[in-house]
PDB file of C-alpha atoms (C1' of nucleotides) in Angstrom:
ATOM      1  CA  MET A  15     124.737 117.989 111.390  1.00  0.00           C
ATOM      2  CA  GLU A  16     123.193 116.236 108.479  1.00  0.00           C
ATOM      3  CA  LEU A  17     124.574 113.600 106.190  1.00  0.00           C
ATOM      4  CA  VAL A  18     123.030 112.823 102.815  1.00  0.00           C
ATOM      5  CA  PHE A  19     123.978 109.980 100.533  1.00  0.00           C
ATOM      6  CA  SER A  20     122.511 107.869  97.767  1.00  0.00           C
ATOM      7  CA  SER A  21     119.956 105.272  98.774  1.00  0.00           C
ATOM      8  CA  LYS A  22     120.826 103.116  95.776  1.00  0.00           C
ATOM      9  CA  ASN A  23     121.258  99.611  97.166  1.00  0.00           C
ATOM     10  CA  TYR A  24     120.980 100.871 100.721  1.00  0.00           C
ATOM     11  CA  SER A  25     118.070  99.516 102.747  1.00  0.00           C
ATOM     12  CA  LEU A  26     117.718 101.076 106.176  1.00  0.00           C
ATOM     13  CA  GLU A  27     115.214  98.449 107.208  1.00  0.00           C
ATOM     14  CA  LYS A  28     117.463  95.515 106.322  1.00  0.00           C
ATOM     15  CA  THR A  29     120.573  97.210 107.619  1.00  0.00           C
ATOM     16  CA  LEU A  30     119.339  98.526 110.943  1.00  0.00           C
ATOM     17  CA  LEU A  31     116.707  96.020 112.052  1.00  0.00           C
ATOM     18  CA  SER A  32     118.084  92.646 111.072  1.00  0.00           C
ATOM     19  CA  GLY A  33     120.156  91.672 114.078  1.00  0.00           C
ATOM     20  CA  GLN A  34     123.568  93.276 113.635  1.00  0.00           C
ATOM     21  CA  THR A  35     122.396  96.323 115.617  1.00  0.00           C
ATOM     22  CA  PHE A  36     119.956  96.270 118.517  1.00  0.00           C
ATOM     23  CA  ARG A  37     119.249  99.909 119.282  1.00  0.00           C
ATOM     24  CA  TRP A  38     117.426 101.187 116.193  1.00  0.00           C
ATOM     25  CA  ASN A  39     113.669 101.633 116.095  1.00  0.00           C
ATOM     26  CA  ALA A  40     111.381 102.343 113.169  1.00  0.00           C
ATOM     27  CA  LYS A  41     108.821 105.102 113.483  1.00  0.00           C
ATOM     28  CA  ASP A  42     106.771 105.372 110.321  1.00  0.00           C
ATOM     29  CA  ASP A  43     109.394 105.614 107.577  1.00  0.00           C
ATOM     30  CA  ARG A  44     112.070 106.913 109.919  1.00  0.00           C
ATOM     31  CA  TYR A  45     114.670 105.099 111.923  1.00  0.00           C
ATOM     32  CA  ILE A  46     115.912 106.456 115.215  1.00  0.00           C
ATOM     33  CA  GLY A  47     119.006 105.093 116.880  1.00  0.00           C
ATOM     34  CA  ILE A  48     121.878 105.939 119.152  1.00  0.00           C
ATOM     35  CA  ILE A  49     125.472 106.229 118.020  1.00  0.00           C
ATOM     36  CA  GLY A  50     127.903 107.034 120.805  1.00  0.00           C
ATOM     37  CA  HIS A  51     126.461 109.970 122.693  1.00  0.00           C
ATOM     38  CA  SER A  52     124.125 111.142 119.969  1.00  0.00           C
ATOM     39  CA  VAL A  53     120.581 110.373 118.894  1.00  0.00           C
ATOM     40  CA  VAL A  54     120.383 109.946 115.148  1.00  0.00           C
ATOM     41  CA  GLU A  55     117.489 109.799 112.723  1.00  0.00           C
ATOM     42  CA  ALA A  56     117.732 108.234 109.288  1.00  0.00           C
ATOM     43  CA  CYS A  57     115.142 108.222 106.551  1.00  0.00           C
ATOM     44  CA  SER A  58     115.038 107.289 102.918  1.00  0.00           C
ATOM     45  CA  MET A  59     113.354 109.544 100.349  1.00  0.00           C
ATOM     46  CA  ASP A  60     113.856 110.714  96.781  1.00  0.00           C
ATOM     47  CA  ASN A  61     116.689 108.293  96.119  1.00  0.00           C
ATOM     48  CA  GLN A  62     118.557 109.647  99.083  1.00  0.00           C
ATOM     49  CA  ILE A  63     119.184 108.710 102.645  1.00  0.00           C
ATOM     50  CA  ARG A  64     119.198 111.585 105.076  1.00  0.00           C
ATOM     51  CA  VAL A  65     120.820 111.185 108.439  1.00  0.00           C
ATOM     52  CA  SER A  66     120.282 113.935 110.955  1.00  0.00           C
ATOM     53  CA  VAL A  67     121.387 114.362 114.520  1.00  0.00           C
ATOM     54  CA  LEU A  68     118.482 114.898 116.924  1.00  0.00           C
ATOM     55  CA  ALA A  69     120.523 115.300 120.083  1.00  0.00           C
ATOM     56  CA  GLY A  70     124.107 115.161 121.238  1.00  0.00           C
ATOM     57  CA  ALA A  71     127.095 115.602 118.984  1.00  0.00           C
ATOM     58  CA  ILE A  72     128.681 113.437 116.327  1.00  0.00           C
ATOM     59  CA  SER A  73     130.940 114.399 113.441  1.00  0.00           C
ATOM     60  CA  GLU A  74     130.249 113.828 109.788  1.00  0.00           C
ATOM     61  CA  SER A  75     133.217 111.505 109.492  1.00  0.00           C
ATOM     62  CA  GLU A  76     131.922 109.384 112.355  1.00  0.00           C
ATOM     63  CA  LEU A  77     128.551 109.061 110.648  1.00  0.00           C
ATOM     64  CA  CYS A  78     130.180 108.148 107.341  1.00  0.00           C
ATOM     65  CA  ARG A  79     132.174 105.516 109.100  1.00  0.00           C
ATOM     66  CA  TYR A  80     129.167 104.091 110.934  1.00  0.00           C
ATOM     67  CA  PHE A  81     127.058 103.780 107.807  1.00  0.00           C
ATOM     68  CA  ALA A  82     130.040 102.546 105.770  1.00  0.00           C
ATOM     69  CA  ILE A  83     129.046 104.737 102.874  1.00  0.00           C
ATOM     70  CA  GLU A  84     132.482 104.840 101.324  1.00  0.00           C
ATOM     71  CA  GLU A  85     132.879 101.140 100.739  1.00  0.00           C
ATOM     72  CA  ASN A  86     132.398  99.886  97.222  1.00  0.00           C
ATOM     73  CA  TYR A  87     129.120  98.024  97.589  1.00  0.00           C
ATOM     74  CA  ASP A  88     128.749  97.389  93.868  1.00  0.00           C
ATOM     75  CA  GLU A  89     132.064  95.625  93.810  1.00  0.00           C
ATOM     76  CA  ILE A  90     131.091  93.531  96.813  1.00  0.00           C
ATOM     77  CA  VAL A  91     127.751  92.541  95.271  1.00  0.00           C
ATOM     78  CA  GLU A  92     129.401  91.747  91.977  1.00  0.00           C
ATOM     79  CA  SER A  93     132.056  89.666  93.684  1.00  0.00           C
ATOM     80  CA  VAL A  94     129.727  87.530  95.800  1.00  0.00           C
ATOM     81  CA  SER A  95     127.234  87.178  92.925  1.00  0.00           C
ATOM     82  CA  LYS A  96     129.627  84.840  91.166  1.00  0.00           C
ATOM     83  CA  ASP A  97     128.198  82.326  93.608  1.00  0.00           C
ATOM     84  CA  GLU A  98     124.769  81.414  92.219  1.00  0.00           C
ATOM     85  CA  ILE A  99     123.368  80.592  95.650  1.00  0.00           C
ATOM     86  CA  VAL A 100     124.274  84.012  97.012  1.00  0.00           C
ATOM     87  CA  LYS A 101     123.025  85.605  93.805  1.00  0.00           C
ATOM     88  CA  ARG A 102     119.621  84.091  94.418  1.00  0.00           C
ATOM     89  CA  ALA A 103     119.554  85.292  98.032  1.00  0.00           C
ATOM     90  CA  LEU A 104     120.510  88.776  96.879  1.00  0.00           C
ATOM     91  CA  GLN A 105     117.170  89.169  95.133  1.00  0.00           C
ATOM     92  CA  HIS A 106     115.754  89.527  98.632  1.00  0.00           C
ATOM     93  CA  SER A 107     118.633  90.871 100.681  1.00  0.00           C
ATOM     94  CA  CYS A 108     120.296  93.395  98.381  1.00  0.00           C
ATOM     95  CA  GLY A 109     120.561  96.715 100.185  1.00  0.00           C
ATOM     96  CA  TYR A 110     121.648  95.087 103.401  1.00  0.00           C
ATOM     97  CA  ARG A 111     124.837  96.779 104.612  1.00  0.00           C
ATOM     98  CA  ILE A 112     127.264  95.891 107.319  1.00  0.00           C
ATOM     99  CA  VAL A 113     127.627  98.996 109.472  1.00  0.00           C
ATOM    100  CA  GLN A 114     130.588  99.769 111.704  1.00  0.00           C
ATOM    101  CA  GLN A 115     129.548  99.935 115.320  1.00  0.00           C
ATOM    102  CA  GLU A 116     131.399 100.799 118.484  1.00  0.00           C
ATOM    103  CA  PRO A 117     133.413  97.737 119.588  1.00  0.00           C
ATOM    104  CA  PHE A 118     132.474  97.570 123.273  1.00  0.00           C
ATOM    105  CA  GLU A 119     128.771  97.926 122.580  1.00  0.00           C
ATOM    106  CA  THR A 120     129.028  95.272 119.876  1.00  0.00           C
ATOM    107  CA  LEU A 121     130.909  92.904 122.123  1.00  0.00           C
ATOM    108  CA  ILE A 122     128.527  93.168 125.069  1.00  0.00           C
ATOM    109  CA  SER A 123     125.469  92.982 122.819  1.00  0.00           C
ATOM    110  CA  PHE A 124     126.689  89.777 121.250  1.00  0.00           C
ATOM    111  CA  ILE A 125     127.709  88.242 124.560  1.00  0.00           C
ATOM    112  CA  ASP A 126     124.069  88.849 125.402  1.00  0.00           C
ATOM    113  CA  SER A 127     123.045  87.152 122.161  1.00  0.00           C
ATOM    114  CA  ALA A 128     124.091  83.695 123.343  1.00  0.00           C
ATOM    115  CA  ASN A 129     121.061  81.407 123.313  1.00  0.00           C
ATOM    116  CA  ASN A 130     118.876  84.512 123.130  1.00  0.00           C
ATOM    117  CA  SER A 131     116.446  86.035 120.643  1.00  0.00           C
ATOM    118  CA  VAL A 132     116.856  89.331 118.793  1.00  0.00           C
ATOM    119  CA  ARG A 133     113.720  90.603 120.450  1.00  0.00           C
ATOM    120  CA  ASN A 134     115.001  89.835 123.942  1.00  0.00           C
ATOM    121  CA  ILE A 135     118.463  91.183 123.195  1.00  0.00           C
ATOM    122  CA  ARG A 136     116.919  94.492 122.147  1.00  0.00           C
ATOM    123  CA  THR A 137     114.911  94.930 125.328  1.00  0.00           C
ATOM    124  CA  GLN A 138     117.778  93.793 127.538  1.00  0.00           C
ATOM    125  CA  ILE A 139     120.309  96.147 125.922  1.00  0.00           C
ATOM    126  CA  ASP A 140     117.782  98.976 126.083  1.00  0.00           C
ATOM    127  CA  LYS A 141     117.352  98.431 129.814  1.00  0.00           C
ATOM    128  CA  LEU A 142     121.105  98.147 130.267  1.00  0.00           C
ATOM    129  CA  CYS A 143     121.619 101.551 128.642  1.00  0.00           C
ATOM    130  CA  LYS A 144     118.782 103.273 130.478  1.00  0.00           C
ATOM    131  CA  ARG A 145     120.041 101.940 133.749  1.00  0.00           C
ATOM    132  CA  PHE A 146     123.817 102.287 133.407  1.00  0.00           C
ATOM    133  CA  GLY A 147     124.421 104.573 130.427  1.00  0.00           C
ATOM    134  CA  GLU A 148     124.605 108.364 130.396  1.00  0.00           C
ATOM    135  CA  LYS A 149     121.513 110.382 129.634  1.00  0.00           C
ATOM    136  CA  ILE A 150     121.424 112.044 126.217  1.00  0.00           C
ATOM    137  CA  THR A 151     117.753 113.066 126.369  1.00  0.00           C
ATOM    138  CA  ASP A 152     114.974 111.977 128.699  1.00  0.00           C
ATOM    139  CA  GLU A 153     114.306 109.075 126.379  1.00  0.00           C
ATOM    140  CA  TYR A 154     117.762 108.126 125.092  1.00  0.00           C
ATOM    141  CA  TYR A 155     120.863 106.922 126.873  1.00  0.00           C
ATOM    142  CA  SER A 156     124.362 106.072 125.686  1.00  0.00           C
ATOM    143  CA  PHE A 157     125.796 102.599 125.950  1.00  0.00           C
ATOM    144  CA  PRO A 158     127.510 102.156 129.336  1.00  0.00           C
ATOM    145  CA  THR A 159     131.295 102.409 129.455  1.00  0.00           C
ATOM    146  CA  PRO A 160     133.538  99.460 130.330  1.00  0.00           C
ATOM    147  CA  SER A 161     134.444 101.069 133.657  1.00  0.00           C
ATOM    148  CA  LYS A 162     130.789 101.559 134.549  1.00  0.00           C
ATOM    149  CA  LEU A 163     129.868  97.950 133.845  1.00  0.00           C
ATOM    150  CA  ALA A 164     133.062  96.781 135.544  1.00  0.00           C
ATOM    151  CA  SER A 165     131.958  98.535 138.722  1.00  0.00           C
ATOM    152  CA  LEU A 166     128.664  96.659 139.033  1.00  0.00           C
ATOM    153  CA  ASP A 167     127.942  93.412 140.772  1.00  0.00           C
ATOM    154  CA  GLU A 168     126.246  90.469 139.125  1.00  0.00           C
ATOM    155  CA  GLN A 169     122.910  91.026 140.823  1.00  0.00           C
ATOM    156  CA  GLU A 170     122.603  94.577 139.479  1.00  0.00           C
ATOM    157  CA  LEU A 171     123.272  93.317 135.968  1.00  0.00           C
ATOM    158  CA  ARG A 172     120.708  90.559 136.267  1.00  0.00           C
ATOM    159  CA  GLU A 173     118.065  93.157 136.971  1.00  0.00           C
ATOM    160  CA  VAL A 174     118.088  94.220 133.309  1.00  0.00           C
ATOM    161  CA  GLY A 175     117.094  90.682 132.321  1.00  0.00           C
ATOM    162  CA  VAL A 176     120.310  89.298 130.850  1.00  0.00           C
ATOM    163  CA  GLY A 177     120.042  86.192 133.029  1.00  0.00           C
ATOM    164  CA  PHE A 178     122.991  83.817 133.172  1.00  0.00           C
ATOM    165  CA  ARG A 179     124.957  86.084 130.798  1.00  0.00           C
ATOM    166  CA  ALA A 180     125.404  88.654 133.574  1.00  0.00           C
ATOM    167  CA  LYS A 181     128.554  86.970 134.859  1.00  0.00           C
ATOM    168  CA  TYR A 182     130.074  86.979 131.354  1.00  0.00           C
ATOM    169  CA  ILE A 183     129.177  90.616 130.714  1.00  0.00           C
ATOM    170  CA  LEU A 184     130.637  91.577 134.054  1.00  0.00           C
ATOM    171  CA  ALA A 185     133.858  89.566 133.721  1.00  0.00           C
ATOM    172  CA  ALA A 186     134.436  90.682 130.128  1.00  0.00           C
ATOM    173  CA  SER A 187     133.866  94.328 131.055  1.00  0.00           C
ATOM    174  CA  ARG A 188     136.357  94.073 133.883  1.00  0.00           C
ATOM    175  CA  LYS A 189     138.984  92.476 131.700  1.00  0.00           C
ATOM    176  CA  ILE A 190     138.502  95.091 128.987  1.00  0.00           C
ATOM    177  CA  ASN A 191     138.587  97.866 131.547  1.00  0.00           C
ATOM    178  CA  ASP A 192     141.870  96.517 132.876  1.00  0.00           C
ATOM    179  CA  ASP A 193     143.628  95.431 129.683  1.00  0.00           C
ATOM    180  CA  GLY A 194     142.231  97.685 126.944  1.00  0.00           C
ATOM    181  CA  ILE A 195     141.864  94.640 124.723  1.00  0.00           C
ATOM    182  CA  LEU A 196     139.577  96.275 122.204  1.00  0.00           C
ATOM    183  CA  GLU A 197     142.140  98.928 121.277  1.00  0.00           C
ATOM    184  CA  LYS A 198     144.609  96.247 120.271  1.00  0.00           C
ATOM    185  CA  ILE A 199     142.384  94.476 117.765  1.00  0.00           C
ATOM    186  CA  ASP A 200     143.000  96.802 114.822  1.00  0.00           C
ATOM    187  CA  LYS A 201     146.698  95.972 114.786  1.00  0.00           C
ATOM    188  CA  LEU A 202     146.151  92.227 114.760  1.00  0.00           C
ATOM    189  CA  ASN A 203     145.501  89.812 111.933  1.00  0.00           C
ATOM    190  CA  SER A 204     142.223  87.945 112.124  1.00  0.00           C
ATOM    191  CA  CYS A 205     143.700  84.848 113.694  1.00  0.00           C
ATOM    192  CA  ASP A 206     145.318  86.738 116.559  1.00  0.00           C
ATOM    193  CA  ALA A 207     142.257  88.934 116.945  1.00  0.00           C
ATOM    194  CA  ILE A 208     140.058  85.855 117.334  1.00  0.00           C
ATOM    195  CA  GLU A 209     142.435  84.439 119.898  1.00  0.00           C
ATOM    196  CA  LEU A 210     142.400  87.659 121.909  1.00  0.00           C
ATOM    197  CA  LEU A 211     138.620  88.063 121.759  1.00  0.00           C
ATOM    198  CA  THR A 212     137.900  84.456 122.678  1.00  0.00           C
ATOM    199  CA  SER A 213     140.074  84.899 125.748  1.00  0.00           C
ATOM    200  CA  LEU A 214     137.186  86.967 127.095  1.00  0.00           C
ATOM    201  CA  PRO A 215     134.617  85.071 129.161  1.00  0.00           C
ATOM    202  CA  GLY A 216     131.405  84.416 127.249  1.00  0.00           C
ATOM    203  CA  VAL A 217     133.090  84.939 123.896  1.00  0.00           C
ATOM    204  CA  GLY A 218     133.509  81.933 121.613  1.00  0.00           C
ATOM    205  CA  GLN A 219     134.392  81.777 117.946  1.00  0.00           C
ATOM    206  CA  LYS A 220     130.988  82.892 116.732  1.00  0.00           C
ATOM    207  CA  ILE A 221     130.710  85.985 118.902  1.00  0.00           C
ATOM    208  CA  ALA A 222     134.330  86.912 118.150  1.00  0.00           C
ATOM    209  CA  ASP A 223     133.433  86.804 114.461  1.00  0.00           C
ATOM    210  CA  CYS A 224     130.383  89.009 115.099  1.00  0.00           C
ATOM    211  CA  VAL A 225     132.589  91.590 116.769  1.00  0.00           C
ATOM    212  CA  LEU A 226     135.174  91.517 113.985  1.00  0.00           C
ATOM    213  CA  LEU A 227     132.534  91.785 111.279  1.00  0.00           C
ATOM    214  CA  PHE A 228     130.144  94.289 112.850  1.00  0.00           C
ATOM    215  CA  ALA A 229     132.571  96.500 114.803  1.00  0.00           C
ATOM    216  CA  TYR A 230     135.871  96.232 112.929  1.00  0.00           C
ATOM    217  CA  HIS A 231     134.454  95.744 109.458  1.00  0.00           C
ATOM    218  CA  ARG A 232     136.541  92.648 108.777  1.00  0.00           C
ATOM    219  CA  LEU A 233     134.433  91.608 105.833  1.00  0.00           C
ATOM    220  CA  GLU A 234     135.946  88.163 105.494  1.00  0.00           C
ATOM    221  CA  ARG A 235     134.722  87.062 108.931  1.00  0.00           C
ATOM    222  CA  ILE A 236     131.681  84.785 109.009  1.00  0.00           C
ATOM    223  CA  PRO A 237     129.619  84.399 112.183  1.00  0.00           C
ATOM    224  CA  LEU A 238     128.249  80.872 111.939  1.00  0.00           C
ATOM    225  CA  ASP A 239     124.948  80.749 113.787  1.00  0.00           C
ATOM    226  CA  VAL A 240     122.178  78.182 113.535  1.00  0.00           C
ATOM    227  CA  TRP A 241     120.685  79.880 110.461  1.00  0.00           C
ATOM    228  CA  VAL A 242     123.920  80.085 108.525  1.00  0.00           C
ATOM    229  CA  LYS A 243     124.749  76.494 109.401  1.00  0.00           C
ATOM    230  CA  ARG A 244     121.375  75.434 108.058  1.00  0.00           C
ATOM    231  CA  VAL A 245     122.116  77.289 104.842  1.00  0.00           C
ATOM    232  CA  LEU A 246     125.552  75.728 104.500  1.00  0.00           C
ATOM    233  CA  HIS A 247     124.146  72.267 105.067  1.00  0.00           C
ATOM    234  CA  ASN A 248     121.068  72.501 102.872  1.00  0.00           C
ATOM    235  CA  LEU A 249     122.294  74.724 100.029  1.00  0.00           C
ATOM    236  CA  TYR A 250     126.013  73.981  99.947  1.00  0.00           C
ATOM    237  CA  ALA A 251     125.762  70.341 100.980  1.00  0.00           C
ATOM    238  CA  LEU A 252     128.299  70.796 103.731  1.00  0.00           C
ATOM    239  CA  PRO A 253     128.170  68.235 106.553  1.00  0.00           C
ATOM    240  CA  GLU A 254     125.564  69.072 109.174  1.00  0.00           C
ATOM    241  CA  LYS A 255     127.979  68.588 112.039  1.00  0.00           C
ATOM    242  CA  ALA A 256     131.093  69.967 110.401  1.00  0.00           C
ATOM    243  CA  LYS A 257     133.429  71.841 112.672  1.00  0.00           C
ATOM    244  CA  TYR A 258     133.398  75.620 112.684  1.00  0.00           C
ATOM    245  CA  GLU A 259     136.817  75.796 111.035  1.00  0.00           C
ATOM    246  CA  GLU A 260     135.830  73.386 108.282  1.00  0.00           C
ATOM    247  CA  LEU A 261     132.746  75.415 107.367  1.00  0.00           C
ATOM    248  CA  GLU A 262     134.811  78.566 107.532  1.00  0.00           C
ATOM    249  CA  GLU A 263     137.432  77.167 105.221  1.00  0.00           C
ATOM    250  CA  ALA A 264     134.880  75.905 102.728  1.00  0.00           C
ATOM    251  CA  ILE A 265     133.051  79.210 102.456  1.00  0.00           C
ATOM    252  CA  GLN A 266     136.154  81.384 102.410  1.00  0.00           C
ATOM    253  CA  LYS A 267     137.426  79.288  99.553  1.00  0.00           C
ATOM    254  CA  ILE A 268     134.419  80.462  97.542  1.00  0.00           C
ATOM    255  CA  HIS A 269     134.502  84.014  98.932  1.00  0.00           C
ATOM    256  CA  PRO A 270     138.057  84.865  99.968  1.00  0.00           C
ATOM    257  CA  LYS A 271     137.438  88.569 100.468  1.00  0.00           C
ATOM    258  CA  TYR A 272     133.760  89.159 101.243  1.00  0.00           C
ATOM    259  CA  ALA A 273     132.618  85.944 102.887  1.00  0.00           C
ATOM    260  CA  GLY A 274     131.045  87.994 105.668  1.00  0.00           C
ATOM    261  CA  TYR A 275     128.800  89.840 103.270  1.00  0.00           C
ATOM    262  CA  ALA A 276     128.039  86.683 101.318  1.00  0.00           C
ATOM    263  CA  LEU A 277     126.762  84.879 104.390  1.00  0.00           C
ATOM    264  CA  GLN A 278     124.912  87.916 105.705  1.00  0.00           C
ATOM    265  CA  PHE A 279     122.973  88.014 102.440  1.00  0.00           C
ATOM    266  CA  LEU A 280     122.128  84.353 102.934  1.00  0.00           C
ATOM    267  CA  TYR A 281     121.247  84.944 106.597  1.00  0.00           C
ATOM    268  CA  GLU A 282     118.901  87.783 105.691  1.00  0.00           C
ATOM    269  CA  ALA A 283     117.063  85.791 103.065  1.00  0.00           C
ATOM    270  CA  ALA A 284     116.908  82.663 105.185  1.00  0.00           C
ATOM    271  CA  ARG A 285     115.584  84.353 108.314  1.00  0.00           C
ATOM    272  CA  LYS A 286     112.837  86.046 106.382  1.00  0.00           C
ATOM    273  CA  LYS A 287     112.031  82.713 104.772  1.00  0.00           C
ATOM    274  CA  GLU A 288     112.689  84.088 101.310  1.00  0.00           C
ATOM    275  CA  ILE A 289     114.985  81.237 100.506  1.00  0.00           C
ATOM    276  CA  LYS A 290     114.320  77.728 101.696  1.00  0.00           C
ATOM    277  CA  VAL A 291     116.775  76.247 104.174  1.00  0.00           C
TER     278      VAL A 291
ATOM    279  C1'  DT B   1     103.351  72.602 128.240  1.00  0.00           C
ATOM    280  C1'  DT B   2     107.184  72.423 125.507  1.00  0.00           C
ATOM    281  C1'  DC B   3     110.362  74.342 122.501  1.00  0.00           C
ATOM    282  C1'  DC B   4     113.509  77.723 120.778  1.00  0.00           C
ATOM    283  C1'  DA B   5     116.226  81.968 120.388  1.00  0.00           C
ATOM    284  C1'  DG B   6     122.449  85.241 115.865  1.00  0.00           C
ATOM    285  C1'  DG B   7     126.186  80.081 122.096  1.00  0.00           C
ATOM    286  C1'  DA B   8     129.564  79.309 125.561  1.00  0.00           C
ATOM    287  C1'  DC B   9     131.190  76.405 128.967  1.00  0.00           C
ATOM    288  C1'  DC B  10     131.885  72.394 131.553  1.00  0.00           C
ATOM    289  C1'  DC B  11     131.860  67.544 132.359  1.00  0.00           C
ATOM    290  C1'  DT B  12     132.074  62.687 130.472  1.00  0.00           C
ATOM    291  C1'  DG B  13     133.486  58.827 127.783  1.00  0.00           C
TER     292       DG B  13
ATOM    293  C1'  DC C  18     138.189  65.246 120.301  1.00  0.00           C
ATOM    294  C1'  DA C  19     132.867  64.349 120.384  1.00  0.00           C
ATOM    295  C1'  DG C  20     128.745  64.459 122.654  1.00  0.00           C
ATOM    296  C1'  DG C  21     125.888  65.675 125.842  1.00  0.00           C
ATOM    297  C1'  DG C  22     123.599  68.945 129.759  1.00  0.00           C
ATOM    298  C1'  DT C  23     123.198  73.547 131.644  1.00  0.00           C
ATOM    299  C1'  DC C  24     122.580  78.311 131.876  1.00  0.00           C
ATOM    300  C1'  DA C  25     117.650  82.826 132.453  1.00  0.00           C
ATOM    301  C1'  DT C  26     114.107  84.792 129.969  1.00  0.00           C
ATOM    302  C1'  DG C  27     110.055  85.571 127.022  1.00  0.00           C
ATOM    303  C1'  DG C  28     107.322  84.461 123.019  1.00  0.00           C
ATOM    304  C1'  DA C  29     105.142  81.144 119.966  1.00  0.00           C
TER     305       DA C  29
END
DNA sequence: TTCCAGGACCCTG
DNA sequence: CAGGGTCATGGA
């Protein structure tokens, strides 16, 4: 299996290593990651991106879906560029794509993100997979299933370093294993989806938005973390202590359709200190 | 040593 | 409702 598509406005580095995914690693100019039960390698050369499967099995349509290669990126960029602040950030963050990850992995990863650093999340999730996932090769393991995580006790989970988040990961896994919550999300509007997701322990508004944006490709969702809030305060003059809903409303008024992308472009540029916040 | 990291939760006033 | 403290862990 190999998938080839244009690398125009598609940065693997920005897309895979910037904190929406946690299981990709760069080796030289190649990126190796795990999607489902397959090990995948992506590299950019000659105006193309080549994705090849190193181990396990995954279909072409699943890869297309993951890398979101069929969405109209030009239209998105054009749309959010009407906002001069985003336009400026895009000089540094263009090529960043929102991929479409597996919902359970996304959910657990972002529960683990609470008061945590990207670096720590990566090592913790890696340990979680090696310990409780299924072996793909000697080196690579799949993300554990809900039923597997649901069967653990808190102490076992703590051993992978997730700390106080172990009880949330455990309780959320059990609830998902019992109720199949994640299969219901696609049929719901954003408001109901948020309500359902935030009913899970350890999931507040921000993490629910991460799941909707990064796993369900709801491009209007905007995870408001400390960086984005700084941007909204310093560049958009929004009140520093404004409520989540107020910030959400203000930004979706400017970007009704692609607010998620707009703020991810700002997040990218801000975190790499390419725009001042 | 102290502070912070892609927050959520709980307790107070 | 708003404002605080607390929760593990590792790096700066």
